[in-house]
XYZ file of N, CA and C in Angstrom:
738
model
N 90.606 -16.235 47.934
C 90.042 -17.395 48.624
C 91.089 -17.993 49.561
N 90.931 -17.968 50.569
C 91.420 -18.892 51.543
C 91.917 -20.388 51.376
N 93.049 -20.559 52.065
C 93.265 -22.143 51.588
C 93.710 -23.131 53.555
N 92.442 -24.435 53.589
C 92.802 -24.890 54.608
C 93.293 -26.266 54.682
N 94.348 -26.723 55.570
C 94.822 -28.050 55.494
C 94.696 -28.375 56.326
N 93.866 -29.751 56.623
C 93.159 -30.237 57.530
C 94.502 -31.808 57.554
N 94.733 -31.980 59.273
C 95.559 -33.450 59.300
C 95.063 -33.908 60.082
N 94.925 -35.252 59.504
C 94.089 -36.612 60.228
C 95.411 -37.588 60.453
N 94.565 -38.867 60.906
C 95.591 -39.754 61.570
C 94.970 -40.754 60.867
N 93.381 -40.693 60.785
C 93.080 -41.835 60.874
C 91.679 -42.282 59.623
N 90.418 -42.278 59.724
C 89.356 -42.035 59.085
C 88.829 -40.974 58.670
N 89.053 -39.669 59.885
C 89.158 -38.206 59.363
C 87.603 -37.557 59.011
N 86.718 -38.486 60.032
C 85.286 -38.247 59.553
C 84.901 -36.484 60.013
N 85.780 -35.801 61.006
C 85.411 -34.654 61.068
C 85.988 -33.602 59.772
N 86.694 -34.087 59.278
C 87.656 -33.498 57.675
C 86.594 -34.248 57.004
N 85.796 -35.145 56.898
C 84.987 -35.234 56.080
C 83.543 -34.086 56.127
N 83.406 -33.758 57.063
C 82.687 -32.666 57.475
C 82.656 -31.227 56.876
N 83.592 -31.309 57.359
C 84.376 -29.843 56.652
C 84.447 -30.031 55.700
N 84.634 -30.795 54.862
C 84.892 -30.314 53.487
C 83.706 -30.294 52.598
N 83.042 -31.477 53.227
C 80.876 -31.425 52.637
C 80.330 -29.849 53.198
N 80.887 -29.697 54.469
C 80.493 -28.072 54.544
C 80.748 -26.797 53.609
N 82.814 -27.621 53.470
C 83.200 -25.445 52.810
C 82.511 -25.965 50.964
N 82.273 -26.984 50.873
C 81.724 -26.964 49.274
C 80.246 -26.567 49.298
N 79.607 -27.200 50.568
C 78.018 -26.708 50.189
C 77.483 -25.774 50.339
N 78.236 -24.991 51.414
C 77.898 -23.568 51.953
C 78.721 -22.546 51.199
N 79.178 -23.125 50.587
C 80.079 -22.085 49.637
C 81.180 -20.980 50.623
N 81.477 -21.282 51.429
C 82.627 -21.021 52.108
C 83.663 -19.565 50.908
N 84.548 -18.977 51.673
C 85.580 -18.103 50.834
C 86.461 -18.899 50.974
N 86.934 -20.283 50.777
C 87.967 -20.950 51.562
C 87.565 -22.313 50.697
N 88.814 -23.056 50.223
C 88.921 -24.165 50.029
C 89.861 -25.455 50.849
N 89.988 -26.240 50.822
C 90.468 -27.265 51.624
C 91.495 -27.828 50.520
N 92.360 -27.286 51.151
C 93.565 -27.074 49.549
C 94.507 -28.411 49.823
N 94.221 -28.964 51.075
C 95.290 -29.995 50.954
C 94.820 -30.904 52.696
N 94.952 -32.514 52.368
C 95.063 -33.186 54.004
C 96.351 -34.211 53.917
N 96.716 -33.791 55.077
C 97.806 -34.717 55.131
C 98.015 -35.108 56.329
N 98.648 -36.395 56.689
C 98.826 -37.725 57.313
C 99.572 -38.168 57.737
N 99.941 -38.411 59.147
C 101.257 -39.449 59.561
C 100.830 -40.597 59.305
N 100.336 -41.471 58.810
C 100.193 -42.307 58.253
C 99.601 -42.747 57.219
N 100.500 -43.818 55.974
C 100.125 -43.395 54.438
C 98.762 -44.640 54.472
N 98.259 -45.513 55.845
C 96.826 -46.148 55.368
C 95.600 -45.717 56.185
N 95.947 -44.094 56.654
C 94.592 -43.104 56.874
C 93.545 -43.324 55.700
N 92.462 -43.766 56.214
C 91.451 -44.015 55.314
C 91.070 -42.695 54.672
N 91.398 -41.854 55.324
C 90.501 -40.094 55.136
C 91.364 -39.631 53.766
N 92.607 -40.277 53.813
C 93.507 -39.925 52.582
C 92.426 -39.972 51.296
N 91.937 -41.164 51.222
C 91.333 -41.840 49.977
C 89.773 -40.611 49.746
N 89.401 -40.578 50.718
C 87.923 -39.478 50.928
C 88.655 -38.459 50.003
N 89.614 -38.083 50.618
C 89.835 -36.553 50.002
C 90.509 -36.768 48.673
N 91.522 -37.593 48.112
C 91.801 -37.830 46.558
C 90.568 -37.699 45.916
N 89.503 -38.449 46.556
C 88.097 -38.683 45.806
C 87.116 -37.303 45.730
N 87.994 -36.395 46.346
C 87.224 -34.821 46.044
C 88.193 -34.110 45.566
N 89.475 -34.734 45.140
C 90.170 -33.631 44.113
C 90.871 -33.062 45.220
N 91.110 -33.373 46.267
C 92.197 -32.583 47.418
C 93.478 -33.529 47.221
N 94.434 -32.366 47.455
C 95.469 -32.964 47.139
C 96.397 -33.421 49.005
N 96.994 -34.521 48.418
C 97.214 -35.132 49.598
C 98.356 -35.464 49.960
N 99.119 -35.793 51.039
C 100.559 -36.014 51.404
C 100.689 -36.850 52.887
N 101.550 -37.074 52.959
C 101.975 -38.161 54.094
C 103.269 -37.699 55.183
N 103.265 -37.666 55.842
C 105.077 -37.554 56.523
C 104.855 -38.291 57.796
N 105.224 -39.773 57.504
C 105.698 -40.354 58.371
C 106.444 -40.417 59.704
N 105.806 -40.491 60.880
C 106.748 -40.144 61.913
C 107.325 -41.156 62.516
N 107.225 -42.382 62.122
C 108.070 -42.940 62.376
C 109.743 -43.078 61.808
N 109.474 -42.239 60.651
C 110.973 -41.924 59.561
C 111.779 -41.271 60.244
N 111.207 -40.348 62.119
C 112.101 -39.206 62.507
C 112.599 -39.806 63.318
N 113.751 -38.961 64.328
C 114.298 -39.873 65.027
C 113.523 -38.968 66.456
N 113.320 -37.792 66.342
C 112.653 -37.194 67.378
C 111.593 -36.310 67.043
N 110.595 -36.036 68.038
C 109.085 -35.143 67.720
C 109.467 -33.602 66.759
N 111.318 -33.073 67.458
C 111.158 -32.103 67.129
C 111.111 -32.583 65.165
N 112.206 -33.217 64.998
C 112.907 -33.616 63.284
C 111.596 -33.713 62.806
N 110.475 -34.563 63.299
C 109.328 -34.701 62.434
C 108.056 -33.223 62.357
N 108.042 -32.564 63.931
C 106.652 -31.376 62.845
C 107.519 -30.711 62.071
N 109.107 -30.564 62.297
C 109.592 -29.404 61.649
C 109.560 -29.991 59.942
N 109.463 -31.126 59.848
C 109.249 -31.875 58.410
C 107.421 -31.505 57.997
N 106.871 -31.511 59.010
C 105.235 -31.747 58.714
C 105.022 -29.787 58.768
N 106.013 -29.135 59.632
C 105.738 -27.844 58.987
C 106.341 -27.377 57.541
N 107.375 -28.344 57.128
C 107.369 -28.054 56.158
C 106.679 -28.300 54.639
N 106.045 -29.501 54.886
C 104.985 -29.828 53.452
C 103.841 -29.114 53.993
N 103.515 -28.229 55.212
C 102.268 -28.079 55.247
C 101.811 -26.643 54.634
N 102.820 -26.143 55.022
C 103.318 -24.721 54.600
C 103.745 -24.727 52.941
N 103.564 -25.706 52.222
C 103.721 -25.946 50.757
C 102.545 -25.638 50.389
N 101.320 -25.681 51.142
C 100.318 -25.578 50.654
C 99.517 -24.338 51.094
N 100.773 -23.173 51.427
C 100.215 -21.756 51.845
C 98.784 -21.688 53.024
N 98.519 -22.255 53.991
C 97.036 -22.293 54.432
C 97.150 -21.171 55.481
N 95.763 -20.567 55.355
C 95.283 -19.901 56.356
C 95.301 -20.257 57.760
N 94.413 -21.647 57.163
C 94.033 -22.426 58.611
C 94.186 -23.573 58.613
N 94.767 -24.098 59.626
C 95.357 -25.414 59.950
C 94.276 -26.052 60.408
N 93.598 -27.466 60.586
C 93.097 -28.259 61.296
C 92.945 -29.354 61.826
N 93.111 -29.489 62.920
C 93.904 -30.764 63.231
C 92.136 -31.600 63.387
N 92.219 -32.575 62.729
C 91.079 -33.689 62.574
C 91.413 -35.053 62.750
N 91.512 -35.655 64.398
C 91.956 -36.657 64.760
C 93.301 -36.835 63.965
N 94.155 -35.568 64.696
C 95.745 -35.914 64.219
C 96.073 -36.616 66.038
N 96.326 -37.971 65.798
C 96.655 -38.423 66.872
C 98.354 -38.143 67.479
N 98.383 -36.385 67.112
C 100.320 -36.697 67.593
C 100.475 -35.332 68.157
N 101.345 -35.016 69.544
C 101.348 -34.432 70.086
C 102.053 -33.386 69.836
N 101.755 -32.148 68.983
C 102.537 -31.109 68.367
C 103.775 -30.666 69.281
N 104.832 -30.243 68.992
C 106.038 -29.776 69.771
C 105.722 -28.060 69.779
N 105.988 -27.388 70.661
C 105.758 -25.864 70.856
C 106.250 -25.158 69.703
N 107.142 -25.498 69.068
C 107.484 -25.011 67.685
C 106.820 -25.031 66.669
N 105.953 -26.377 66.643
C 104.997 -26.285 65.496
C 103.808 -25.508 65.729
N 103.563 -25.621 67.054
C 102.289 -24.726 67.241
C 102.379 -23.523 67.574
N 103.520 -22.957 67.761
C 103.596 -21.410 67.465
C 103.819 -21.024 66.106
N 104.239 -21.519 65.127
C 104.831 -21.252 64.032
C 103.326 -21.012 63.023
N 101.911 -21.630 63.785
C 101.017 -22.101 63.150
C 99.504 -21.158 64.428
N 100.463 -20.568 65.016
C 99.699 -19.892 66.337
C 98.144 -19.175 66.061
N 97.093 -19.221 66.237
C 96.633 -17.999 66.205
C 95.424 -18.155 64.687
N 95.925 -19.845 64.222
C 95.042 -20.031 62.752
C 95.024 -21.109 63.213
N 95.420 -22.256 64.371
C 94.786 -23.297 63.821
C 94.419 -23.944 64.859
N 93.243 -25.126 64.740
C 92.089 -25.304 65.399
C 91.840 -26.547 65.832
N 91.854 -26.893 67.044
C 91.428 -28.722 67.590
C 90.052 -28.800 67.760
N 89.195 -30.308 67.888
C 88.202 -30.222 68.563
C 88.601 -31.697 69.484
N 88.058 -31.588 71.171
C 88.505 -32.501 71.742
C 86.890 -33.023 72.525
N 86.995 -34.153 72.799
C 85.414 -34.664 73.065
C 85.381 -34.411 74.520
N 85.299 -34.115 74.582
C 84.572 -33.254 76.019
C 84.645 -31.057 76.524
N 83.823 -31.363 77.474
C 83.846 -30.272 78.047
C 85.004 -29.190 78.494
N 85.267 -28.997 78.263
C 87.194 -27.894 78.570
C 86.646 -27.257 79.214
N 87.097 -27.094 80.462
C 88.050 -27.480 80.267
C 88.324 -29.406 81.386
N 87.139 -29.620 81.390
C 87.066 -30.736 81.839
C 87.753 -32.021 81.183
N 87.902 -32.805 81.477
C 88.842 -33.883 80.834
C 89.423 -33.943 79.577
N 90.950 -32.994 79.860
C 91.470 -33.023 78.838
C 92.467 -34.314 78.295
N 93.133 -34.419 77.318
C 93.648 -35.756 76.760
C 93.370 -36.699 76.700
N 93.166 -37.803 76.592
C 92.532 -39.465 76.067
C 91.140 -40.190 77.454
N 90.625 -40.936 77.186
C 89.674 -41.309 77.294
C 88.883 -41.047 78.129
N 87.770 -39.553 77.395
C 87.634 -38.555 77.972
C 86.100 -39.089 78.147
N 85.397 -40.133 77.802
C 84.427 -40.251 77.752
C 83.978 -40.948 79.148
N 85.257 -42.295 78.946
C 85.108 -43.434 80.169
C 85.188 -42.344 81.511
N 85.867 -41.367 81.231
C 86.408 -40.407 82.931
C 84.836 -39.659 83.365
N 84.300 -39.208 82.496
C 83.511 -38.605 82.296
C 81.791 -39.358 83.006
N 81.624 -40.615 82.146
C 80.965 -41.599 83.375
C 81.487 -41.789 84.477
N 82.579 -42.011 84.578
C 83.486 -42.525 85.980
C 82.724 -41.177 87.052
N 83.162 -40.141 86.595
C 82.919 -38.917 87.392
C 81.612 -38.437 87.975
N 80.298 -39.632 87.223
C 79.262 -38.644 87.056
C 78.636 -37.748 87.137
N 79.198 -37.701 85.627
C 78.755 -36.613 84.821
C 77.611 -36.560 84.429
N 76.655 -35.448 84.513
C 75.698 -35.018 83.662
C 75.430 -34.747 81.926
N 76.128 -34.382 81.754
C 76.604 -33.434 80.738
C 77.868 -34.107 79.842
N 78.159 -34.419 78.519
C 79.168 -34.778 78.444
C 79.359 -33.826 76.881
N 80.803 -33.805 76.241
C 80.061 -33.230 74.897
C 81.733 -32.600 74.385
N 81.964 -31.745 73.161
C 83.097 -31.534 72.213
C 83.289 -30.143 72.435
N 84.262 -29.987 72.410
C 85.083 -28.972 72.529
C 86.090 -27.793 70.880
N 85.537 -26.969 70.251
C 86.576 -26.472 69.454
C 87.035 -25.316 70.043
N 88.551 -25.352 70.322
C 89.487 -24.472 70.830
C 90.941 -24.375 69.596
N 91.082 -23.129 69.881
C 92.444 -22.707 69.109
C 93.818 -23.106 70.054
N 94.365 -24.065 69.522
C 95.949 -25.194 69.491
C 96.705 -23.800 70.097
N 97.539 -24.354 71.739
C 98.576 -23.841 72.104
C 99.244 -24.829 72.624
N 100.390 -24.365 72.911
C 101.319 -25.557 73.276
C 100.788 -26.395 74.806
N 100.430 -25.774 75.389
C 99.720 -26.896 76.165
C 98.317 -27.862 75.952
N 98.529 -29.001 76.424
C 97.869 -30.079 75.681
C 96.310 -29.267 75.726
N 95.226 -29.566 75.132
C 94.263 -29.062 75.383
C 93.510 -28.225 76.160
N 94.464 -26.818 76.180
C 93.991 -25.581 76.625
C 94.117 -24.645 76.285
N 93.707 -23.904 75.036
C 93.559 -23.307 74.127
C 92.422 -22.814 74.250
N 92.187 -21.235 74.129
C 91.176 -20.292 74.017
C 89.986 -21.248 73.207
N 88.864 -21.359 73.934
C 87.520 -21.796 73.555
C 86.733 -21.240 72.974
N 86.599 -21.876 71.404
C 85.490 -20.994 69.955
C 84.753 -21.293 70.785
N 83.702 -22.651 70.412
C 82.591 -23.198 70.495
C 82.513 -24.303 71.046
N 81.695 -24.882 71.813
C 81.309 -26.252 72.367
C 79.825 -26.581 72.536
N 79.761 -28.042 72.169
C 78.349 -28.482 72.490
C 78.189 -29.438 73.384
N 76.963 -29.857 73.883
C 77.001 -30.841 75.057
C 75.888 -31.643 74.340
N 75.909 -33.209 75.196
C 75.266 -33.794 74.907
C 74.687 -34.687 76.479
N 73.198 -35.606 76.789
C 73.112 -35.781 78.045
C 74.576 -37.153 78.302
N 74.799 -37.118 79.669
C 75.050 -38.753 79.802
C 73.881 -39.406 80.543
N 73.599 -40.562 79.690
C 72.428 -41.326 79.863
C 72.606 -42.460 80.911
N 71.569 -42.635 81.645
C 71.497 -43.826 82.514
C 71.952 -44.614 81.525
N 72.991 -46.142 81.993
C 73.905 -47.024 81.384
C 74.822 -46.494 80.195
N 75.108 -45.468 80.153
C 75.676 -45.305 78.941
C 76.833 -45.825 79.019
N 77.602 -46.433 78.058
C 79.440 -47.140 77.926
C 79.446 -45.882 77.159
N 81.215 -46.357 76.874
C 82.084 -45.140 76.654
C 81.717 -44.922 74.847
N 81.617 -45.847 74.383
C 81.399 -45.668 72.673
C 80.116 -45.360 72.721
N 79.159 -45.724 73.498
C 77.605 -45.347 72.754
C 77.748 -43.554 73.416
N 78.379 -43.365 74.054
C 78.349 -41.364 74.607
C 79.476 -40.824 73.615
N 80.379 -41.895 73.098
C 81.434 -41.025 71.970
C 80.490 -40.856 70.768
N 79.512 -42.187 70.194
C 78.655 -41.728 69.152
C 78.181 -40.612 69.104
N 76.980 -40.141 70.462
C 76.732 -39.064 70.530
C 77.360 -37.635 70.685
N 78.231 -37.685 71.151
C 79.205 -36.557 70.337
C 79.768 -36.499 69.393
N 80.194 -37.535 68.443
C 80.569 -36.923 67.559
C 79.911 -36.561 66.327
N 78.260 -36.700 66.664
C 77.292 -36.147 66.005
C 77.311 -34.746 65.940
N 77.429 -34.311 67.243
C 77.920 -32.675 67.634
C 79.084 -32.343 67.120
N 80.213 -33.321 66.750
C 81.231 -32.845 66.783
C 80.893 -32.271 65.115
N 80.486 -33.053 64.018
C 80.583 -33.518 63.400
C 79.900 -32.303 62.612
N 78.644 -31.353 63.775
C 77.832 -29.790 63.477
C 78.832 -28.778 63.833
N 79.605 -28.724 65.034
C 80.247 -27.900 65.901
C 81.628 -27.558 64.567
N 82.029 -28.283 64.600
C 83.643 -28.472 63.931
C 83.257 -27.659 62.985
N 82.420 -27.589 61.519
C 82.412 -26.998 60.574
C 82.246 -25.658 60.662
N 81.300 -25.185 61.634
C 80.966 -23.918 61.675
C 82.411 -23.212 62.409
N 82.299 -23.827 63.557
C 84.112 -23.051 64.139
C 84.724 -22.805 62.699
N 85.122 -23.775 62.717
C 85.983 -23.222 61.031
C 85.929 -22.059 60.101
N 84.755 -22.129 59.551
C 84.148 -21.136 59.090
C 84.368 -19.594 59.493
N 83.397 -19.900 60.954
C 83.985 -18.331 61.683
C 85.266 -18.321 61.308
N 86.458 -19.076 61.666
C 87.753 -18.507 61.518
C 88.420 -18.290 59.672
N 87.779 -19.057 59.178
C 87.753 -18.673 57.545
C 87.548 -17.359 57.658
N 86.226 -16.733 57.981
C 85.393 -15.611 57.409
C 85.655 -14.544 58.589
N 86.986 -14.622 59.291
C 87.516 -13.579 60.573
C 86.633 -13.072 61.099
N 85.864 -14.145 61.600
C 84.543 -13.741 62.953
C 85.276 -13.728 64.358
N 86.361 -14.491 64.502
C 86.946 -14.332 65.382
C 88.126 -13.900 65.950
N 87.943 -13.200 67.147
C 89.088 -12.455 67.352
C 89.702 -12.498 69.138
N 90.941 -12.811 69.554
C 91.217 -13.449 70.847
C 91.313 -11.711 71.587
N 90.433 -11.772 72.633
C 90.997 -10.789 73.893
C 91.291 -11.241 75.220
N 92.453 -11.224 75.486
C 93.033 -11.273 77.133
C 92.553 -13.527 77.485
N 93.153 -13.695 75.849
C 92.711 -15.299 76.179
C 91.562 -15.940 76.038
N 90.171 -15.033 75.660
C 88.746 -15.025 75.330
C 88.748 -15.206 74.065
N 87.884 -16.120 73.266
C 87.669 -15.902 72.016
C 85.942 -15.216 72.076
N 86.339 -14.023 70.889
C 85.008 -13.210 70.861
C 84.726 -13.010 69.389
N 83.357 -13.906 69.183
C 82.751 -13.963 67.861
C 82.252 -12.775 67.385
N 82.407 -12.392 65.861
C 81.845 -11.465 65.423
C 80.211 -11.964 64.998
N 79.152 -10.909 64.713
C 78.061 -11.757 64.617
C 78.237 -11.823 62.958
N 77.702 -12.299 62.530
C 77.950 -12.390 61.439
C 76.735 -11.484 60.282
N 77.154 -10.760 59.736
C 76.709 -9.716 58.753
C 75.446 -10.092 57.719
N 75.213 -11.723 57.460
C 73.868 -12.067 56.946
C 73.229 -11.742 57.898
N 73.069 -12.281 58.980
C 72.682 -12.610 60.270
C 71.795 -11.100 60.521
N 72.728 -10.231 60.366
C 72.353 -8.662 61.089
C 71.392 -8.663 59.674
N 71.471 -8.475 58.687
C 70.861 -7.602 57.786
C 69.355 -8.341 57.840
N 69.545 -9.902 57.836
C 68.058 -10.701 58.223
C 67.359 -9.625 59.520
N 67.675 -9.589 60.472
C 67.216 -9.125 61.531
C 66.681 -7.820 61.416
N 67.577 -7.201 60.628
C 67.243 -5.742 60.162
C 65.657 -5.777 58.791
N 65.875 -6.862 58.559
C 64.956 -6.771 57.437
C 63.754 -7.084 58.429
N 63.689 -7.921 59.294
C 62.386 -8.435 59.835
C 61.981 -6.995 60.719
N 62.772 -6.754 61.285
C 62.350 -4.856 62.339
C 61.311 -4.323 61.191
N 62.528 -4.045 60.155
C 61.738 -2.916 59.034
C 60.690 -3.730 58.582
N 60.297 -4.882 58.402
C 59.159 -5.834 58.173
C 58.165 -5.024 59.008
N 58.142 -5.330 60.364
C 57.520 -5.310 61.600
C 56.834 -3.783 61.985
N 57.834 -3.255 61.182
C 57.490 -1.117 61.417
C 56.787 -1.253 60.414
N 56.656 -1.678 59.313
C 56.160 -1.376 57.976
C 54.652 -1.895 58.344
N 54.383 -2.760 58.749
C 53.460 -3.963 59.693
C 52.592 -3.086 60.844
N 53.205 -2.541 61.433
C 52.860 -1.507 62.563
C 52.112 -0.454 61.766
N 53.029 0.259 60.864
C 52.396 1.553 59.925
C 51.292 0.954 59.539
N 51.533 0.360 58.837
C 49.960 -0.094 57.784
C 48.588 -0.390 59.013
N 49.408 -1.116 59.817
C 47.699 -1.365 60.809
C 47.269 0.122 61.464
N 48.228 0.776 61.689
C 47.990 2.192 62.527
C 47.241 2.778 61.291
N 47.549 3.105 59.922
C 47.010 3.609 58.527
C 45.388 3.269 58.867
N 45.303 1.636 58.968
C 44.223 0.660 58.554
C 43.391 1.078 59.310
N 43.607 1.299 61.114
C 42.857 1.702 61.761
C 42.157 3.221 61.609
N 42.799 3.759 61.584
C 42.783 5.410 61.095
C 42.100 5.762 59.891
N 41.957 4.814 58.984
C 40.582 4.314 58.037
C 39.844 4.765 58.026
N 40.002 3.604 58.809
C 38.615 2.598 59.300
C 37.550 3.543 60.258
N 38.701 3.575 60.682
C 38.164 5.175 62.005
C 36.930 6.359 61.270
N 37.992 7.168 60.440
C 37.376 7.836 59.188
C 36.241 7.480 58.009
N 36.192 6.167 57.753
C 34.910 5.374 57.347
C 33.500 5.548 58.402
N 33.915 5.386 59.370
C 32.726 4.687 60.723
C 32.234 6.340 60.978
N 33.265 7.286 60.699
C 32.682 8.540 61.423
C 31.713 9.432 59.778
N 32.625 9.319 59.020
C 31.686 10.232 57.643
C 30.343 9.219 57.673
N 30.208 7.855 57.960
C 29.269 7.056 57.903
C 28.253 7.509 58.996
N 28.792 7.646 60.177
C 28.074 7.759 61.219
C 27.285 9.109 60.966
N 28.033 10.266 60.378
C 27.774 11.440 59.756
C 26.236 11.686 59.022
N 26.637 10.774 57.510
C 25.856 10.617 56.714
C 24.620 10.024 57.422
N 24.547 9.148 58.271
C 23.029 8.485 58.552
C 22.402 9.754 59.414
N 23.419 10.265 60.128
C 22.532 11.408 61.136
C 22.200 12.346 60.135
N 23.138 12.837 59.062
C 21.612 13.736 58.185
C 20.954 13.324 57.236
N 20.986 12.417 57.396
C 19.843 11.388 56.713
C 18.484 11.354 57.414
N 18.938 11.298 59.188
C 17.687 11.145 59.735
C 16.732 11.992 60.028
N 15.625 11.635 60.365
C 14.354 13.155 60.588
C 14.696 13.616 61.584
């Protein structure tokens, strides 16, 4: 089984996601640990309250970005994970941490990517008008939000919309989008070519499809049978009355 550590900053409602997901869907993967630059992240308390075990590393304790991920790579990596996930970690990884972590671990950013990347992506987004506004899950490289693109969803921008009533509506999406990305990368659906991320389909998926074909032939046979009958009924019938008749 897989083990993932999800870091928040703050409330951590998309780590609340994920983790109502990898328990209900029964995931190969547990959420083995969240941890926090700050020890009054509300999301801390969510996850004690599901038996995840939890940790803190303060960045204000460092004296520079590098002293602190190389501290936050080190409790994170205590907890062996597959996959990293950053869930409103409000702190700007140093190239060291995110290579060290390359290739497993996963942002989601509220908008379109590669359209307005970094902070207040919503207000730019009206500013611009936009049609279209919506979340982004991409795999973490050292440049700020441009990382090979899993999945994204959109949502409309509405006549009058402000910036919080169009963040609500995404992070409704975010909130569908986020779990499943994950997943794929739990269950190695995905795989990077030439900077592309390319999903595998997934193997329930095929055998459903396969079952409905062979449904559908089986469906086909029987009516072709039925007709061919029926056929054979109408003609020994048709038979029988003609030497029946005078």
């Amino acid at each position: 089984m897989k083990s993932i550590v999800i870091l928040i900053s703050g409330r951590g409602s998309n780590m609340e996601a994920i983790v109502h997901a990898c328990q209900q869907e029964g995931w190969p993967a547990r959420v083995a640990a969240v941890v926090s630059n700050k020890a009054d992240a509300s999301g801390l308390q969510f996850a004690a309250a599901q038996g995840i075990a939890t940790a803190v590393v303060d960045h204000k304790a460092f004296d520079s970005r590098e002293a602190f991920d190389a501290e936050l790579a080190r409790v994170v990596d205590t907890f062996s994970p597959d996959v990293v996930v950053l869930a409103g970690f409000m702190r700007i990884l140093t190239e060291g941490f995110v290579r060290h972590f390359e290739g497993r671990m996963l942002n989601v950013h509220p908008s379109l990517l590669p359209a307005f990347p970094g902070l207040h992506t919503h207000q730019r987004a009206i500013e611009a008008g936009c049609k279209l506004a919506g979340a982004t899950v991409h795999f973490v490289t050292p440049e700020l939000d441009h990382g090979p693109i899993v999945a994204q969803a959109a949502v409309p921008v509405l006549k009058g919309d402000t910036p919080q009533a169009l963040a609500d509506r995404v992070l409704v999406q975010e909130h569908r989008l986020y779990p499943q990305a994950v997943r794929w990368l739990v269950e190695d659906r995905l795989t990077l070519a030439n900077g592309v991320v390319i999903q595998r389909p997934d193997y329930a998926d095929g055998v459903e499809l396969l079952a409905l074909a062979v449904a559908g032939i089986l469906l086909l046979m029987l009516t072709r049978w039925t007709y061919v009958g029926l056929a054979a009924v109408v003609a020994l019938s048709a038979g029988t009355v003609a030497a029946r008749s005078p």
